Tab-separated table of C-alpha atoms and ligand atoms in Angstrom:
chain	number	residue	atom	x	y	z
A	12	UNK	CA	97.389	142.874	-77.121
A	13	UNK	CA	97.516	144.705	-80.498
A	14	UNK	CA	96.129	148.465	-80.295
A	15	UNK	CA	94.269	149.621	-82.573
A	16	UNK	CA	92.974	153.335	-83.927
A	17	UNK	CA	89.795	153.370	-85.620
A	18	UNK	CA	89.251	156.657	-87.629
A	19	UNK	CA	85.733	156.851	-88.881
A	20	UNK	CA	83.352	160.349	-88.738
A	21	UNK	CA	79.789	158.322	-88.568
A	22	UNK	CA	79.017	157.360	-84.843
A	23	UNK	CA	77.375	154.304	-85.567
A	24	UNK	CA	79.846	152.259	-87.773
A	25	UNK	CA	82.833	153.520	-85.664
A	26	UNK	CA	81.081	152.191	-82.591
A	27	UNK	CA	79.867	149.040	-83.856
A	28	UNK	CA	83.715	148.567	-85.227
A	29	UNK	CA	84.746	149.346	-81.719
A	30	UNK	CA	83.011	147.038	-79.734
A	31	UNK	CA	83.533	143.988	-82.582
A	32	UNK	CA	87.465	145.401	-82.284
A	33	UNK	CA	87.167	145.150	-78.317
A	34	UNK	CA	85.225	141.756	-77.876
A	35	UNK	CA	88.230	139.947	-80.407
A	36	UNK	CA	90.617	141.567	-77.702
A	37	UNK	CA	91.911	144.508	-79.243
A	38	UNK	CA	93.025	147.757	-77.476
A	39	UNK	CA	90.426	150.664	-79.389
A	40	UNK	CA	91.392	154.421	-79.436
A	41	UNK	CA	88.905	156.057	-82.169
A	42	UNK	CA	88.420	159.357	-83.366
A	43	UNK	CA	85.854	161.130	-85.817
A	44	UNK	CA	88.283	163.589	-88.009
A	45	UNK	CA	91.300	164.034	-90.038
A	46	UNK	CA	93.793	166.313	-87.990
A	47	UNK	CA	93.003	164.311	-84.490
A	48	UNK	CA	93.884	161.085	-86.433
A	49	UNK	CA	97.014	162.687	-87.552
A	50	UNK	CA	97.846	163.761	-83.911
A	51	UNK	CA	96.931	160.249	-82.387
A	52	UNK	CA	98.824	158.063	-84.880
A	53	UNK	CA	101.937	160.078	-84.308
A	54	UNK	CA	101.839	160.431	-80.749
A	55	UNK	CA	101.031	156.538	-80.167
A	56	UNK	CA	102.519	153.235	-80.807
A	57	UNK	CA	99.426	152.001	-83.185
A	58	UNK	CA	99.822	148.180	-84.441
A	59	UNK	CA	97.178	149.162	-86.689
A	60	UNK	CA	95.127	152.038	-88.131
A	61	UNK	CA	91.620	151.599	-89.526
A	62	UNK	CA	90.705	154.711	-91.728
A	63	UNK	CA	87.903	156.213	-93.220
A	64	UNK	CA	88.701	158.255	-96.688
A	65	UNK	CA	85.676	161.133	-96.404
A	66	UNK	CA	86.576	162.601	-93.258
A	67	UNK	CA	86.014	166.163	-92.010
A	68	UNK	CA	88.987	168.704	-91.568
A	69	UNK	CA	91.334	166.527	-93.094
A	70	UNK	CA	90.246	163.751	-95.768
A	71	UNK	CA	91.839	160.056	-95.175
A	72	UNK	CA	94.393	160.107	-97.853
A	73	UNK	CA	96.324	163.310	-97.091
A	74	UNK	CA	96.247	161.736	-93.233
A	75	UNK	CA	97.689	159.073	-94.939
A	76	UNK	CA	100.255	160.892	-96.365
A	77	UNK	CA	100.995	162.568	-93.038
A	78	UNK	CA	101.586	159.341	-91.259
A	79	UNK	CA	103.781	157.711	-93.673
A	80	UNK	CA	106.355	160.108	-93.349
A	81	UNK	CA	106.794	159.504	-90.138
A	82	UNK	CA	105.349	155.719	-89.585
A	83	UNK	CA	104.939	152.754	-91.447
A	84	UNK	CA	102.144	151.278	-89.110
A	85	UNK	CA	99.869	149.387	-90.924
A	86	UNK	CA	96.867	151.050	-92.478
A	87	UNK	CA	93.499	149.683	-93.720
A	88	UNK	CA	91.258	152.188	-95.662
A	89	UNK	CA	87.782	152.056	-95.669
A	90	UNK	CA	86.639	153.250	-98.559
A	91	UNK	CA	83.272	153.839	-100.799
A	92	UNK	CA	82.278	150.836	-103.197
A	93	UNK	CA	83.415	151.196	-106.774
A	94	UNK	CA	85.826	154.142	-105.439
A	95	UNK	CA	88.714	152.444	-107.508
A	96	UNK	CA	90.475	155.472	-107.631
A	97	UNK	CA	90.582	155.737	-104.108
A	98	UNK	CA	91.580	152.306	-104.167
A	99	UNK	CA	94.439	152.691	-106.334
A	100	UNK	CA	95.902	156.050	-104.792
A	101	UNK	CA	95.165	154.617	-101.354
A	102	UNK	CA	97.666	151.640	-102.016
A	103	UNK	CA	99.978	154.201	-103.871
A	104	UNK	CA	100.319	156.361	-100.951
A	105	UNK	CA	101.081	153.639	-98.845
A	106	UNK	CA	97.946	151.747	-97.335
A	107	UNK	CA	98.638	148.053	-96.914
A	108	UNK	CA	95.047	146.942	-97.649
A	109	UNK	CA	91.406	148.036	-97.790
A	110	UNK	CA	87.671	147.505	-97.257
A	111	UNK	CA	84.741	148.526	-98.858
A	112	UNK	CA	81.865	149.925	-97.035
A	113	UNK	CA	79.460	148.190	-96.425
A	114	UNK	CA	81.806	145.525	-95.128
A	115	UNK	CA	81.192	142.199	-93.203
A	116	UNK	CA	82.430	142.257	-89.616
A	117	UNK	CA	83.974	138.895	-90.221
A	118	UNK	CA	86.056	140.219	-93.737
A	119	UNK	CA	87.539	143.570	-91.642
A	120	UNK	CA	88.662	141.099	-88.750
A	121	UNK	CA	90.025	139.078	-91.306
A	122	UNK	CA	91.965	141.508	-92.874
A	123	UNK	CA	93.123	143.334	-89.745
A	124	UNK	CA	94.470	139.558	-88.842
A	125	UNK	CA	96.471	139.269	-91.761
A	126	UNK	CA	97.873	143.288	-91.488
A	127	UNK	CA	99.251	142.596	-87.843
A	128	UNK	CA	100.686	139.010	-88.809
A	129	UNK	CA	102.582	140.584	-91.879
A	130	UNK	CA	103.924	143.184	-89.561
A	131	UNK	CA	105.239	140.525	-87.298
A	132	UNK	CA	106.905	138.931	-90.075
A	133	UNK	CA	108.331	142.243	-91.056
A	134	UNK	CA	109.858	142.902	-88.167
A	135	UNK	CA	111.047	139.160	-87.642
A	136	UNK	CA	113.129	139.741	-91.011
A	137	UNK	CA	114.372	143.178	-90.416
A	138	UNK	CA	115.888	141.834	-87.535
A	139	UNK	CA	117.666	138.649	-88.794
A	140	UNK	CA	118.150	140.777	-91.417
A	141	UNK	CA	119.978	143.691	-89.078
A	142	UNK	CA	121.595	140.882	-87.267
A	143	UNK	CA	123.032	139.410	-90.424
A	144	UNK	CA	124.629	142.574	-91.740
A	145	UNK	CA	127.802	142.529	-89.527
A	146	UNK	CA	128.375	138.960	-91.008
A	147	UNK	CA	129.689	137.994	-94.201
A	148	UNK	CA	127.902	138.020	-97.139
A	149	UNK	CA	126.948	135.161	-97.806
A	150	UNK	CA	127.649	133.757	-101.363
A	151	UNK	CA	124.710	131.853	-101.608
A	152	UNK	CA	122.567	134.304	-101.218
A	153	UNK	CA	118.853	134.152	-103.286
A	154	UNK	CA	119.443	136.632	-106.046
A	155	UNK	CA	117.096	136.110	-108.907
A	156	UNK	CA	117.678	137.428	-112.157
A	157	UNK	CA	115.326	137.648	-115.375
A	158	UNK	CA	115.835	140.723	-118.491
A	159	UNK	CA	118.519	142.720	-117.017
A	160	UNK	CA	116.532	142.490	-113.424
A	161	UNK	CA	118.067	140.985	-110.106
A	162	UNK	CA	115.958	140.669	-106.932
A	163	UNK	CA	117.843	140.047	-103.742
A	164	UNK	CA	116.026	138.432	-101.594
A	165	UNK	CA	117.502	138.982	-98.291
A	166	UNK	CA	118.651	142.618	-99.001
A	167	UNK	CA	115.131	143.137	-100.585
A	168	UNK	CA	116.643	144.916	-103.169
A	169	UNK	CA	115.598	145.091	-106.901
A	170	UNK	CA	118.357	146.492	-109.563
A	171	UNK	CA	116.829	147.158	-112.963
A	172	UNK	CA	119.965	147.794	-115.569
A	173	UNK	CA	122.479	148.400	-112.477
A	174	UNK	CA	119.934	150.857	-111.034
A	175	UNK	CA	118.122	150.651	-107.835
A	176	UNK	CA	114.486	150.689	-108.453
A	177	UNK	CA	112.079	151.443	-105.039
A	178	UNK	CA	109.496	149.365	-104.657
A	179	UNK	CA	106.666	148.982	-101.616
A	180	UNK	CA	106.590	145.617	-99.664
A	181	UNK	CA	103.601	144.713	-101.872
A	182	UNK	CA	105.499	145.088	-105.200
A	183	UNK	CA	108.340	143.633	-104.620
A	184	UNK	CA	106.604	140.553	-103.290
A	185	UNK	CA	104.606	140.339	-106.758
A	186	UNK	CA	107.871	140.573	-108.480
A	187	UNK	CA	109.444	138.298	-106.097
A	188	UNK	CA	106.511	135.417	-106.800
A	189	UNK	CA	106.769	136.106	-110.400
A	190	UNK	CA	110.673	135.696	-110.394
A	191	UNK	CA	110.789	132.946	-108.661
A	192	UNK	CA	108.156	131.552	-110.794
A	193	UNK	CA	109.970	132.201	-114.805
A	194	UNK	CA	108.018	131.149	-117.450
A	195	UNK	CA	105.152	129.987	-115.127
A	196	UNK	CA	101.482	131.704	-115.284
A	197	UNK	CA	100.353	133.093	-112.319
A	198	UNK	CA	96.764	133.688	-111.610
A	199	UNK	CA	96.066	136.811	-109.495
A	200	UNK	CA	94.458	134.816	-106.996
A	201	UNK	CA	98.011	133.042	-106.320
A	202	UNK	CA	99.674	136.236	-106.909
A	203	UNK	CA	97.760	137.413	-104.177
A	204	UNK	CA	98.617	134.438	-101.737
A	205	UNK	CA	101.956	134.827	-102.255
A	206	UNK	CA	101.935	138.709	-101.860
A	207	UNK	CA	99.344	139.395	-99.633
A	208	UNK	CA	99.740	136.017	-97.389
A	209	UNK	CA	97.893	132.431	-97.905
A	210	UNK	CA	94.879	133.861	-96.079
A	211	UNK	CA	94.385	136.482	-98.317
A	212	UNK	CA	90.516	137.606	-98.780
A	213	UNK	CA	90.416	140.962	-100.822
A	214	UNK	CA	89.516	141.161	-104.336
A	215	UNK	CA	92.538	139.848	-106.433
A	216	UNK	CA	92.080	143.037	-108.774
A	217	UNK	CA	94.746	144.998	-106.682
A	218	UNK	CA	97.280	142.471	-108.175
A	219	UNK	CA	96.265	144.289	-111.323
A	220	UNK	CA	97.907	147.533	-109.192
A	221	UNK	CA	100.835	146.096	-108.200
A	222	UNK	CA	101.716	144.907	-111.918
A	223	UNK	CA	100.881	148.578	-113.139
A	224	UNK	CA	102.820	149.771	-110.556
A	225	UNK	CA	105.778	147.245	-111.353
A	226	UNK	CA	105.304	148.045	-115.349
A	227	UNK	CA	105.886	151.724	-114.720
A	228	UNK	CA	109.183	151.910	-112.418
A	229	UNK	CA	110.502	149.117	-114.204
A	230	UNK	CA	109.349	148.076	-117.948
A	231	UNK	CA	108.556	151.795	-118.945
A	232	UNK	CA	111.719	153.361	-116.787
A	233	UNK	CA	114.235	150.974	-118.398
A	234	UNK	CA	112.079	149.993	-121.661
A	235	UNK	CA	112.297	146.243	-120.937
A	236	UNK	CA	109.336	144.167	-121.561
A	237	UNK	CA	109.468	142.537	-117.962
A	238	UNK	CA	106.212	141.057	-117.274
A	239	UNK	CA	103.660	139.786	-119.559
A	240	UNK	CA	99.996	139.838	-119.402
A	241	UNK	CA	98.280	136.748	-119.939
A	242	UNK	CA	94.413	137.534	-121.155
A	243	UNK	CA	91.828	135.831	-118.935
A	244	UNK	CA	94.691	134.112	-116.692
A	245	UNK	CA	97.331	136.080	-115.031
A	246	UNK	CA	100.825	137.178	-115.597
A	247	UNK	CA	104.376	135.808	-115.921
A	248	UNK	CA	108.004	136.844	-116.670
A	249	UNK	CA	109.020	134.981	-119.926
A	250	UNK	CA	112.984	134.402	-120.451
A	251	UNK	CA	115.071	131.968	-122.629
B	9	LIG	CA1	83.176	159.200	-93.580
């Protein structure tokens, strides 16, 4: 049974998250400020943390920040409408996905389902991939290449120019869907299957994110027109 910490300062929608959280069959530890979410996420195994961004003592991104040095749990942020900023560093600081208040019970549980299965597929591949290390290499392995850019797939490393080039889960999977994809427009709605998983549900605007994100440790760092922005459609990688 997944366990789940629910960080949220006004009673009534923490306990109303709480006992929609409990009746699916999830484990619920909640608390109502910054510093004891800090303290609970890092002294428990959480599968998943729900968290609120205006929060007393502490506010929700710099407990963000806190846990991701330490854990990469995943993290849903609950966050004002139209806060796009909030959006935007939310995802940069290393939330996996977020809600906007008001939400629909149904949406949250939703997107909670789709954080924990991603983790399990996470840590299916880390292992296969930990298992695989000790053998060797093998020489077809999925590399894909496009403008001076390789992506290996298994390693889950990208290489712009011979350099390494860090990217979150979320990027590399755009760049992954987009590689794999040369010369092909993706919508952001498909972008966002293939990134986010097929029962994706959020608003297909954070693929605009993840591109900026991509664009600016990649296209601006090595001055390679990488990915190209199709008006009205989506994106693609153009080559020969
Ligand atoms: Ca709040």
């Amino acid at each position: 049974m997944a366990k789940i910490l629910v960080v949220e300062d006004e009673p009534k929608i923490a306990r109303f998250v709480e006992l929609e959280l409990m009746h699916e069959g999830y484990e619920v530890d909640k608390v109502d400020n910054g510093r004891a979410a800090v303290d609970a996420a890092l002294s428990h195994d959480y599968d998943l943390i729900l968290l609120d961004i205006l929060l007393p003592q502490l506010n929700g991104m710099e407990v963000l920040r806190r846990i991701r040095r330490e854990k990469d749990v995943p993290v849903i942020l609950l966050t004002a409408r139209d806060a796009v900023m909030d959006k935007v560093a939310g995802l940069d600081a290393g939330a996996d996905d977020y809600i906007t208040k008001p939400f629909a019970i149904e949406e949250l549980l939703a997107r909670i389902r789709v954080a924990l299965k991603r983790r399990e597929a996470n840590a299916a591949a880390n292992a296969s991939e930990s298992a695989a290390v000790s053998e060797e290499l093998d020489p077809n392995r999925h590399i894909l290449q496009a403008k001076g850019v390789t992506l290996d797939v298994e390693r889950h490393e990208v290489m712009a120019q011979g350099e390494p080039v860090e990217l979150t889960n979320r990027e590399f999977e755009v760049l992954k869907a987009l590689m794999e994809n040369l010369n092909i427009v993706m919508t952001r709605e498909r972008l966002a299957q293939l990134a986010c998983g097929y029962d994706f549900v959020g608003e297909t605007n954070i693929i605009d994110v993840y591109i900026r994100h991509l664009r600016s440790k990649i296209d601006d760092r090595y001055n390679i027109k990488l990915i190209t922005t199709v008006r009205g459609v989506g994106y693609v990688i153009r080559e020969g």
